[in-house]
Amino acid sequence: MSQSQDPQVPVTVLTGYLGAGKTTLLNRILSENHGRKFAVVINEFGELGVDNDLVVDADEEVFEMNNGCICCTVRGDLIRIIGGLMRRKGKFDGIIVETTGLADPAPVAQTFFADEDVKRATRLDAIVTVVDAKHLPARLKDSSEAQEQIAFADIVVLNKMDLVSEQEAAEVERLIRGINPYAEIRRSTKSDVPIDAVIGRDAFNLARILEREPDFLSGEDHHEHDSAVNSVSFEVSRPIDPERFNAWINELLQTKGQDLLRTKGILHYQGDSRRFAFQAVHMIADGDYIGEAKEGDPRKSKIVFIGRDLNRPQLRRGFEACQVPA
C-alpha cells in the first residue's frame, strides 16, 4: 500500500540471529521488480551488498545499534532517522529496519508505541524473524537473543530448508511453536519467500489477525517446552472493568515488563459493545477499539503473555480479578 493511500507508512522490522539469512532476504526485497519504494534503516555499516541508491541517503539513514545497548539510545536514533525520512519530498511505500544478529528487537518495536510523532507518521506492519533451520536448536540452547527474536515475531522465515530433513524441520517448527505459538511460519531456502509474505502484512495489527484467525487468542496455556521463553493465555467470561484492568496491567508491566516480551489481548469492557485490542512490548503499552462485537459473540475477554519466568497462576488470578463482580 502506498503512502498516498495510507497516511501512515508501514514499517517492517527484520530480525534474526547471526547468519540466519536476514541480509539475503533484504537484498531480495530490494532487488525484485515489485514497483515499490522502500527506505531502509540498517544497523551495521557495510553489511549490505546493495547500491547506495537502494539505501536512502545511507550516511543519514544507516544507524549503528551496538550489542547490549540501552533501549532509549536505539529509540532516539530511530526516531531521528524516521523524522528525517518523513521530511523528505519523496514518498515511500514502506520502511524496513534491519536489526543486528545479536539484537533484541524490543527497542525498535517500542519506538512505534513510545513516540507520538512516529506513531502519527508510521505503523508497525510486522516483525519478521529469519531463523536458520539447521542451527536453531543449538542457538536456542546458548542464546537468549535467538529465543527473544522468535518470541517477538509475527512472521518466522524458517530458512536453509535445503540443509535439513523433513523430520528435522518438523522438530524445529515444534521448538518455534513452543516459544511463540502465534507466529506464522514460512519455510524457505536462501530466503526465497514471496515478498508479499513478509511486506504489507499488517501482521502486528491484532484486529487484522483476529479477522483472519478468530481463535488466535484461544485461551489455551502453552508452556511445555524446553525454552526459557514461554507463553500463557487466559480467557474470562464476565465483562472487564477498565479501571481494574488498567491498574493491574500498569503495575504488572512496571514490575515485570523486562520479562514480558509481548502482551496481546482482546477485551470486552463493561457497558461497551466494542472490542478493545491491547498490546504491549515490554513496559510500553498501546491499545484501541477495533469495532463492534459480532452478533452472537460470547464476548469473552482474552489475553496472551509471551516472556520469561511467567507465573501462570498469578497472572491468571490477576486477569480474572479484572472482571466486574459476579
XYZ file of C-alpha atoms in Angstrom:
326
model
C 0.000 0.000 0.000
C 1.470 3.341 -0.961
C 1.728 6.351 1.262
C -0.832 8.154 -0.890
C -3.415 5.557 0.128
C -2.273 5.117 3.727
C -1.355 8.198 5.778
C 0.903 6.017 7.927
C 3.958 4.448 6.304
C 4.157 0.704 7.141
C 7.371 -0.424 8.833
C 8.801 -3.950 8.677
C 11.305 -4.916 11.368
C 13.648 -7.598 10.042
C 15.484 -9.548 12.707
C 17.152 -12.923 13.192
C 20.303 -14.456 14.605
C 23.729 -14.082 13.004
C 23.923 -15.941 9.703
C 20.233 -16.796 9.517
C 19.727 -15.030 6.178
C 18.398 -11.555 7.034
C 20.597 -9.757 4.527
C 19.715 -12.276 1.812
C 16.034 -11.568 2.423
C 16.594 -7.815 2.465
C 18.552 -7.923 -0.790
C 15.747 -9.965 -2.326
C 13.153 -7.394 -1.259
C 15.222 -4.515 -2.608
C 16.216 -6.071 -5.914
C 12.963 -7.653 -7.085
C 10.834 -5.806 -9.617
C 7.867 -5.008 -7.368
C 7.458 -1.337 -8.233
C 7.584 -0.190 -4.627
C 9.991 2.232 -2.992
C 11.435 1.381 0.406
C 13.555 3.371 2.812
C 15.979 1.044 4.569
C 17.459 1.533 8.021
C 20.318 -0.838 8.750
C 22.365 -1.050 11.873
C 25.817 -2.037 10.657
C 27.827 -0.130 8.086
C 28.920 -2.100 5.052
C 26.746 -5.089 5.838
C 24.592 -4.842 2.740
C 25.858 -5.620 -0.737
C 23.464 -3.168 -2.381
C 23.975 0.132 -4.158
C 23.680 3.298 -2.110
C 20.624 4.394 -4.068
C 18.789 1.400 -2.596
C 19.533 2.697 0.898
C 18.119 6.200 1.013
C 20.848 8.719 1.974
C 22.908 5.975 3.546
C 25.056 8.402 5.537
C 21.926 9.576 7.375
C 19.592 6.592 7.384
C 22.103 3.959 8.483
C 22.447 3.905 12.238
C 24.567 1.642 14.383
C 22.978 -0.290 17.225
C 25.672 -1.725 19.451
C 25.091 -5.073 21.120
C 23.680 -4.652 24.595
C 22.827 -1.010 24.012
C 20.363 0.940 26.111
C 16.841 0.880 24.703
C 16.369 4.640 24.754
C 19.557 5.135 22.704
C 18.236 2.929 19.927
C 14.815 4.549 20.044
C 16.367 8.000 19.890
C 18.379 7.067 16.813
C 15.374 5.532 15.114
C 13.090 8.477 15.955
C 15.659 10.855 14.454
C 16.018 8.786 11.296
C 12.275 8.333 10.751
C 11.759 12.040 11.358
C 14.299 12.773 8.631
C 12.611 10.348 6.254
C 9.206 11.894 6.815
C 10.548 15.352 5.959
C 11.773 14.186 2.573
C 9.801 15.151 -0.516
C 9.776 11.637 -1.939
C 7.107 9.154 -0.986
C 7.840 5.734 0.474
C 5.748 2.598 0.212
C 7.407 1.279 3.333
C 10.357 1.378 5.708
C 12.463 -1.697 6.501
C 14.519 -1.740 9.695
C 17.140 -4.469 9.951
C 18.493 -5.221 13.420
C 21.846 -6.775 14.273
C 22.022 -10.538 14.548
C 22.552 -10.269 18.298
C 19.871 -7.663 18.898
C 16.740 -7.813 20.967
C 14.091 -6.350 18.602
C 12.191 -4.788 21.518
C 13.735 -1.280 21.361
C 12.832 -0.994 17.681
C 9.280 -2.222 18.244
C 8.857 0.051 21.259
C 9.634 3.094 19.121
C 6.286 2.732 17.382
C 4.475 2.884 20.721
C 6.615 5.428 22.554
C 6.952 8.445 20.268
C 3.831 10.346 19.205
C 5.375 11.781 16.023
C 6.492 8.314 14.917
C 3.045 6.923 15.766
C 1.340 9.510 13.585
C 3.679 9.017 10.618
C 4.220 5.260 10.654
C 2.718 1.986 11.801
C 4.465 -1.243 12.684
C 3.457 -3.676 9.933
C 5.250 -6.822 11.123
C 8.250 -8.160 12.984
C 9.829 -10.728 10.654
C 12.368 -13.114 12.193
C 14.633 -15.195 9.955
C 15.909 -18.401 11.571
C 18.471 -20.986 10.471
C 16.670 -24.344 10.355
C 19.950 -26.253 10.676
C 21.410 -24.418 13.653
C 18.388 -23.089 15.537
C 18.231 -25.941 18.113
C 21.810 -25.156 19.180
C 21.190 -21.403 19.217
C 18.143 -21.787 21.433
C 20.341 -23.542 23.992
C 23.106 -20.939 24.063
C 21.463 -17.645 23.082
C 18.660 -15.772 24.813
C 18.624 -13.379 21.851
C 17.622 -16.177 19.471
C 14.709 -17.016 21.767
C 13.592 -13.411 22.094
C 13.739 -12.810 18.341
C 11.284 -15.684 17.885
C 9.117 -14.554 20.793
C 8.669 -11.110 19.229
C 7.967 -12.428 15.726
C 4.737 -12.015 13.834
C 6.227 -13.994 10.927
C 9.066 -16.529 11.168
C 11.010 -17.290 7.982
C 12.372 -20.803 8.542
C 15.395 -20.554 6.267
C 18.016 -23.035 4.957
C 15.447 -25.774 4.475
C 17.812 -27.396 1.980
C 20.089 -28.332 4.895
C 17.568 -30.292 6.967
C 15.349 -33.335 6.571
C 11.567 -33.143 6.899
C 11.853 -34.731 10.350
C 14.403 -32.120 11.442
C 12.239 -29.328 10.013
C 9.216 -30.566 11.942
C 11.237 -30.608 15.158
C 12.481 -27.041 14.555
C 8.910 -25.902 13.962
C 7.927 -27.563 17.244
C 10.634 -25.574 19.036
C 9.430 -22.347 17.431
C 5.826 -23.087 18.369
C 6.956 -23.763 21.940
C 8.286 -20.211 22.190
C 5.662 -18.429 20.089
C 2.534 -20.427 19.193
C 1.042 -17.482 17.325
C 3.634 -16.568 14.699
C 3.126 -17.563 11.075
C 5.931 -19.850 9.854
C 7.169 -19.645 6.244
C 9.711 -22.217 5.056
C 12.447 -21.041 2.693
C 15.783 -21.779 1.055
C 18.067 -18.769 0.580
C 15.240 -16.619 1.967
C 13.149 -17.255 -1.167
C 9.777 -16.319 0.327
C 7.358 -14.207 -1.749
C 7.780 -10.515 -0.966
C 4.087 -10.218 -0.117
C 4.561 -12.904 2.532
C 6.669 -10.523 4.635
C 5.861 -6.991 3.389
C 2.498 -5.256 3.727
C 1.065 -7.932 6.010
C -0.442 -5.748 8.748
C 0.549 -8.644 10.986
C 1.268 -6.560 14.086
C -2.325 -5.337 13.946
C -4.222 -7.525 16.376
C -7.549 -6.664 14.789
C -6.360 -7.938 11.419
C -5.073 -11.159 12.948
C -8.414 -11.789 14.633
C -10.325 -11.176 11.418
C -8.259 -13.915 9.801
C -7.956 -16.209 12.823
C -10.793 -15.703 15.325
C -9.235 -18.312 17.633
C -5.846 -16.560 17.673
C -6.298 -15.878 21.391
C -7.528 -19.356 22.132
C -7.348 -19.277 25.901
C -5.103 -22.329 25.915
C -1.937 -22.398 28.009
C 1.228 -23.129 26.037
C 4.013 -23.768 28.469
C 5.504 -27.225 27.969
C 8.717 -26.825 26.053
C 12.466 -26.525 26.545
C 12.895 -22.784 26.135
C 13.367 -20.149 28.829
C 10.776 -18.114 26.924
C 7.211 -19.367 27.077
C 3.640 -18.334 26.500
C 0.474 -18.414 28.583
C -3.010 -17.218 27.671
C -6.240 -16.813 29.571
C -9.918 -16.251 28.868
C -12.658 -14.850 31.100
C -16.400 -14.684 30.557
C -17.559 -11.645 32.539
C -17.006 -8.087 31.230
C -13.767 -6.341 32.148
C -13.737 -3.338 34.471
C -11.440 -0.900 32.614
C -10.184 0.764 35.800
C -9.281 -2.569 37.364
C -7.597 -3.760 34.190
C -5.586 -0.568 33.705
C -4.414 -0.577 37.322
C -3.417 -4.247 37.130
C -1.703 -4.174 33.744
C 0.167 -0.954 34.503
C 1.577 -2.360 37.719
C 2.369 -5.671 36.028
C 4.234 -4.027 33.143
C 6.161 -1.758 35.501
C 7.260 -4.613 37.756
C 7.618 -7.473 35.262
C 7.953 -5.611 31.961
C 11.527 -6.693 31.307
C 10.400 -10.308 31.311
C 7.173 -9.698 29.342
C 8.333 -9.673 25.737
C 4.906 -9.417 24.107
C 1.442 -8.980 25.589
C -1.710 -9.070 23.454
C -5.355 -9.104 24.383
C -8.920 -8.564 23.241
C -11.095 -7.080 25.958
C -14.836 -6.569 26.342
C -15.397 -3.672 28.718
C -18.489 -3.388 30.881
C -21.192 -1.312 29.215
C -19.378 -1.089 25.863
C -20.332 -3.116 22.778
C -16.951 -2.522 21.141
C -13.886 -4.779 21.352
C -10.674 -3.297 22.720
C -7.325 -4.564 21.369
C -4.471 -4.263 23.866
C -0.820 -4.946 23.108
C 2.491 -4.183 24.746
C 6.202 -4.630 24.152
C 7.961 -4.927 27.496
C 6.733 -1.934 29.544
C 5.312 0.118 26.679
C 1.629 -0.469 26.028
C -0.912 0.644 23.458
C -4.486 -0.150 22.578
C -7.540 0.886 20.635
C -11.107 -0.127 19.890
C -11.440 -2.401 16.855
C -15.145 -2.331 16.151
C -18.366 -3.727 17.463
C -18.622 -7.243 18.814
C -20.259 -9.539 16.298
C -23.828 -10.750 16.708
C -23.831 -13.816 18.918
C -20.267 -13.211 20.115
C -19.962 -14.647 23.659
C -17.817 -11.576 24.461
C -15.109 -13.448 26.264
C -12.006 -11.402 27.011
C -8.655 -13.000 26.229
C -5.022 -12.141 26.915
C -1.678 -13.647 25.904
C 1.724 -13.214 27.577
C 4.993 -14.259 25.909
C 8.033 -13.915 28.136
C 10.394 -15.344 30.728
C 9.625 -16.645 34.221
C 5.878 -16.304 33.786
C 3.917 -17.076 36.944
C 0.862 -18.652 35.366
C -1.368 -18.903 38.468
C -0.561 -15.325 39.482
C -1.241 -13.949 36.000
C -4.495 -15.892 35.791
C -5.667 -14.585 39.175
C -4.747 -11.039 38.209
C -6.653 -11.162 34.925
C -9.676 -12.845 36.479
C -9.769 -10.123 39.150
C -10.233 -7.508 36.398
C -13.754 -8.783 35.720
C -16.795 -6.980 37.052
C -18.173 -8.685 40.155
C -20.420 -11.683 39.517
